[in-house]
C-alpha positions as a printed NumPy array, in Angstrom:
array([[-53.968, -20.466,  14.45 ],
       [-52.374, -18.028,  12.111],
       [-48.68 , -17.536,  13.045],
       [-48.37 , -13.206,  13.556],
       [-45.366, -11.923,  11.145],
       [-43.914,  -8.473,  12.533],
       [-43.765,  -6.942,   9.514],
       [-42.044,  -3.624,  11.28 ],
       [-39.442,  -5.579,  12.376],
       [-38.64 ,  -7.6  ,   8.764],
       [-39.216,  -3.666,   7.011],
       [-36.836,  -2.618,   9.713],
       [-33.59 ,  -5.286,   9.151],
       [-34.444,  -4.885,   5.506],
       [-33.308,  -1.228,   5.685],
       [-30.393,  -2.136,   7.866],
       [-29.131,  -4.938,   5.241],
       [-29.645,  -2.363,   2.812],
       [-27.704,   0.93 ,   4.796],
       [-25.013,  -1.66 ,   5.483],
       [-24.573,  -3.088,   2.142],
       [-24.089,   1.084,   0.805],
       [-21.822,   1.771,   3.414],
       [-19.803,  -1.194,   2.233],
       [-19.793,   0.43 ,  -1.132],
       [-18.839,   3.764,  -0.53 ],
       [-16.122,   2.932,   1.478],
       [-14.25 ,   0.165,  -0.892],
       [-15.217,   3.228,  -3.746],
       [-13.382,   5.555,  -0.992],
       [-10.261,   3.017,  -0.54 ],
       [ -9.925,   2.864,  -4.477],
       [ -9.963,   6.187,  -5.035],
       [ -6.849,   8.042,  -6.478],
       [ -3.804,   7.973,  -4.205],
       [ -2.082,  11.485,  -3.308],
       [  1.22 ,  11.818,  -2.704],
       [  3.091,  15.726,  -1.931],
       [  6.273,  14.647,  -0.934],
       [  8.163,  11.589,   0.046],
       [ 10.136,  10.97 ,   3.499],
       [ 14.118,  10.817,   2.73 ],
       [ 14.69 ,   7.343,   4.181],
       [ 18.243,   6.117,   4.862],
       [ 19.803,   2.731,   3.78 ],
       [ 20.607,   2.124,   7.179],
       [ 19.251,   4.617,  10.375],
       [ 16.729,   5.948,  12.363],
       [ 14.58 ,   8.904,  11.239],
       [ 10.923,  10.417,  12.491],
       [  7.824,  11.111,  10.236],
       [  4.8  ,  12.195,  11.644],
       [  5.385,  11.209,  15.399],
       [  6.229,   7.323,  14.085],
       [ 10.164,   6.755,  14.473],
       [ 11.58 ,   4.057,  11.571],
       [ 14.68 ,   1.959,  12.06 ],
       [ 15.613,   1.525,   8.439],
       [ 18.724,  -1.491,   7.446],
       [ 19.26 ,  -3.775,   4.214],
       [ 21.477,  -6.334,   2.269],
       [ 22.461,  -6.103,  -1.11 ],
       [ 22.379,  -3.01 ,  -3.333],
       [ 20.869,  -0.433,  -1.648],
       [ 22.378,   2.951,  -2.026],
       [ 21.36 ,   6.361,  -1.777],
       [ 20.054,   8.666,  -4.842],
       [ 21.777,  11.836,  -4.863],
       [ 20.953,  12.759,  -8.339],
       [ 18.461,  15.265,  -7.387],
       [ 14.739,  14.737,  -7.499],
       [ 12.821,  12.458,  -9.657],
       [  9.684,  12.613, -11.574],
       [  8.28 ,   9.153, -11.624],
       [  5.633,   8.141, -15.103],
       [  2.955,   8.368, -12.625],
       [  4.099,  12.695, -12.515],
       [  5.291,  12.187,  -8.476],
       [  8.089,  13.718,  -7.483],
       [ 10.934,  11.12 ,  -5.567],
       [ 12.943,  13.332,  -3.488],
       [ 16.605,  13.884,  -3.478],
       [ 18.265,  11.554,  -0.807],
       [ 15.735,   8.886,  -2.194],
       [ 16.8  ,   4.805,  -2.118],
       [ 18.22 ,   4.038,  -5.037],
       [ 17.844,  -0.053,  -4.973],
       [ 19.018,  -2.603,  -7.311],
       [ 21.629,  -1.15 ,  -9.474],
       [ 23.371,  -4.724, -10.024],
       [ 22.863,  -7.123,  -8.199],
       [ 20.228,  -8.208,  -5.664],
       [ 18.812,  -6.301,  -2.401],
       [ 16.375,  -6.113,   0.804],
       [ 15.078,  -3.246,   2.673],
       [ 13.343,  -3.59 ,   5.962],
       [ 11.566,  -0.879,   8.029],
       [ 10.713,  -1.167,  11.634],
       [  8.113,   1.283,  13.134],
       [  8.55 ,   1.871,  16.611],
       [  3.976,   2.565,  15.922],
       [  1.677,   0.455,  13.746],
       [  1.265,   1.501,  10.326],
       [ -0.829,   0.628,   7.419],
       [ -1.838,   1.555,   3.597],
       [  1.785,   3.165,   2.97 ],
       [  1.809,   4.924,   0.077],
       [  5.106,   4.25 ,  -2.479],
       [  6.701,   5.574,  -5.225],
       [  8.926,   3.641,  -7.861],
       [ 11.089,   5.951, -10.399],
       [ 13.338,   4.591, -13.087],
       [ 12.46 ,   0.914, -13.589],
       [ 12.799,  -1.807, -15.884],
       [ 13.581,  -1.247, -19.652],
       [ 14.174,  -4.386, -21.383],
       [ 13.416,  -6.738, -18.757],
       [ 10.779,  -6.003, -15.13 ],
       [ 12.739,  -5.316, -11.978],
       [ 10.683,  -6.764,  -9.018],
       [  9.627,  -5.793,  -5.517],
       [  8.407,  -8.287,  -2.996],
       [  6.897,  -6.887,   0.15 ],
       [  6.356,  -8.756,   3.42 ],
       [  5.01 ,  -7.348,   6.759],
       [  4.334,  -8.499,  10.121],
       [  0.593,  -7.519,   9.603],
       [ -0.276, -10.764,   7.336],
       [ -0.07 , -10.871,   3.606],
       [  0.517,  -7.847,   1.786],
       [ -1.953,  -6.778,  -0.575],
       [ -1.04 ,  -3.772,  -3.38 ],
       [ -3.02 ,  -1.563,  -5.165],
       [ -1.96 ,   1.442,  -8.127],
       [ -4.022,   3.94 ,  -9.868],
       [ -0.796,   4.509, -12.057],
       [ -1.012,   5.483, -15.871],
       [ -0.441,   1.759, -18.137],
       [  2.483,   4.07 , -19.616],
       [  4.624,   2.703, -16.233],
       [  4.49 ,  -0.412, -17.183],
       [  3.798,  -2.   , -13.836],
       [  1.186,  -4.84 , -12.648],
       [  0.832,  -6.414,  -9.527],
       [  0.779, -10.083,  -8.504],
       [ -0.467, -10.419,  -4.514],
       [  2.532,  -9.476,  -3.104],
       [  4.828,  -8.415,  -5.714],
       [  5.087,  -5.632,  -7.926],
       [  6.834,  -6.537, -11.691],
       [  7.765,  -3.129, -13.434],
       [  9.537,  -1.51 , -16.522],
       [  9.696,  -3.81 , -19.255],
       [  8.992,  -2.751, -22.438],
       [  8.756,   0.377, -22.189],
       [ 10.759,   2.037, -24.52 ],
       [ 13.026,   4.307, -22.56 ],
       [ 15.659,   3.537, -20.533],
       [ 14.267,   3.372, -17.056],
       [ 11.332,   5.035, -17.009],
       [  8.427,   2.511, -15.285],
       [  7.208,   2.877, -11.667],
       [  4.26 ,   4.764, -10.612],
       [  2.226,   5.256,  -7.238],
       [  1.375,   2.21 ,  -4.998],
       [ -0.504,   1.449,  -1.616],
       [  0.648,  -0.991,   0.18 ],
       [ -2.152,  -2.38 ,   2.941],
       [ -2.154,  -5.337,   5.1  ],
       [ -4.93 ,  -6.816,   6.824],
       [ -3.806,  -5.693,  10.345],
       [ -1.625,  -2.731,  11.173],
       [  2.142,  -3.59 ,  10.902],
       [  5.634,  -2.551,  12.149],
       [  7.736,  -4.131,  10.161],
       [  7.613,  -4.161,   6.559],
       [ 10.447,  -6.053,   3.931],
       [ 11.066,  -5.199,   0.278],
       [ 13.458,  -7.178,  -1.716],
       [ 13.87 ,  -7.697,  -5.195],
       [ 16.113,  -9.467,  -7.993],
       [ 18.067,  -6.204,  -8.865],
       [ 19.222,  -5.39 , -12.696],
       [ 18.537,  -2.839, -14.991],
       [ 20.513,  -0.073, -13.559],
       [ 18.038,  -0.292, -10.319],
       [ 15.195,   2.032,  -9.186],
       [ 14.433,   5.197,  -7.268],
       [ 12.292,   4.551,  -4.164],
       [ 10.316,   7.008,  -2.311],
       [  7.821,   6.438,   0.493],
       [  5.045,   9.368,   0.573],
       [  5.752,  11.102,   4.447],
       [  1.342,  11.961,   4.36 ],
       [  0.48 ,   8.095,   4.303],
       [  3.55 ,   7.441,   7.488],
       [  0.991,   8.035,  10.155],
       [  0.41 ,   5.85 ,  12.987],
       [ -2.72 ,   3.753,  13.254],
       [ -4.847,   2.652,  16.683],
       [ -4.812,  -1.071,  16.597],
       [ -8.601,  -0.64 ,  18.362],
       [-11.097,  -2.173,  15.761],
       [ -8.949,  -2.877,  13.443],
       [-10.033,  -6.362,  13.123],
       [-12.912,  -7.186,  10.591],
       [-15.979,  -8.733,  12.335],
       [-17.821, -10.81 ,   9.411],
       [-21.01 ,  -9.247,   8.805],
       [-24.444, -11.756,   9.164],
       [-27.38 , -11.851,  10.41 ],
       [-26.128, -12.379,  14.23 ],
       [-23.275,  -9.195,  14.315],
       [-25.859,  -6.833,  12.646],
       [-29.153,  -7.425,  14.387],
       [-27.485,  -8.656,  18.289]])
C-alpha cells in the first residue's frame, strides 16, 4: 500500500521554519543595531535616586568619586554629564547598583580612559553572566572579553578611550557590580537614563526552538 504524504502540511511547517528563522534575523540585526544615548542619569557614589519609575540604591569601595568637572564628550561623541562617577583615579574600586525593578540591556558610557596602559571594568549581575556589546569608533580603543571591558591604551592622548556599551544579561537583573584595577588618572562613567527602564520578567526566558515548541 502506498504510504499518503500530506504534502499541505510538510509545505505548511516549511513556511513556518522559514518565517521563524527571518524573525530570528531581524531581531539579532535589531539588537545590533547602533546604540542611542541623549543623556545619562547623575548616579551617586553612594545613595538612592529614581529614573524612569525604577529606584537605584547606588554604594562602592575603593576610588569612586564624583566628576564635577563639567560634562564630558566621550570618543564615541556622547555626552557624560556633570555629577558623573569618576572611578579609578589611583587605586582600585567597585560600584554596585541595586534596582528596587528588573532591568536589562543598560546602556553605558566610559570617558577618559587608559593612555599608556587599559583601565578595566568587570561587570557582574544577578541575572547570569554578563554579556557586552559596543558599536564604538576603533579610535576608543576599547574591546571586550565576556565580561570585561579593557580600554585606553595606546591611544595617543592622555585619557581619551571609552565609548558606548550595552550591557545585557540573559535574565532581567537587579543588581549589577562594576569593579576594576584603577590607574591612569581613572574614568568618567555615565549610565544612559533612556535604557534605565524596568522590564516584565513574563517571557523572558528563551524556550529552545525545535520541531516540538514550533509545531505543538
Amino acid at each position: 500500500m502506498k504510504k499518503y504524504i500530506n504534502k499541505p502540511s510538510i509545505l505548511r511547517r516549511t513556511r513556518l521554519w522559514m518565517m521563524t528563522f527571518l524573525l530570528l534575523v531581524v531581531s539579532n540585526l535589531a539588537f545590533a543595531q547602533a546604540l542611542s544615548c541623549s543623556g545619562t542619569a547623575n548616579i551617586p557614589p553612594s545613595g538612592t535616586f529614581t529614573v524612569n519609575g525604577v529606584t537605584i540604591t547606588s554604594s562602592y569601595t575603593g576610588d569612586v568619586k564624583t566628576y564635577t568637572l563639567g560634562a564630558y564628550t566621550t570618543c564615541s561623541s556622547d555626552v557624560i554629564n556633570n555629577n558623573s562617577l569618576w572611578i579609578g583615579q589611583n587605586l582600585p574600586w567597585s560600584l554596585t547598583l541595586n534596582f528596587n525593578k528588573p532591568v536589562n540591556n543598560l546602556v553605558l558610557l566610559l570617558g577618559g580612559t587608559g593612555n599608556t596602559a587599559n583601565e578595566n571594568f568587570i561587570f557582574n549581575s544577578n541575572g547570569g553572566a554578563v554579556s557586552i556589546y559596543s558599536d564604538s569608533p576603533s579610535s576608543c580603543f576599547s574591546t571586550i572579553n565576556g565580561n570585561e571591558i579593557l580600554s585606553g591604551n595606546g591611544n595617543g592622548s592622555p585619557n581619551a578611550g571609552g565609548g558606548r556599551f550595552r550591557i545585557s544579561a540573559p535574565s532581567s537583573f537587579t543588581s549589577l557590580t562594576i569593579n576594576g584595577a584603577g590607574g591612569q588618572n581613572g574614568s568618567v562613567l555615565g549610565f544612559c537614563s533612556s535604557s534605565i527602564v524596568a522590564v516584565c520578567n513574563a517571557g523572558t526566558t528563551q524556550v529552545p526552538l525545535n520541531g516540538s515548541t514550533l509545531f505543538n
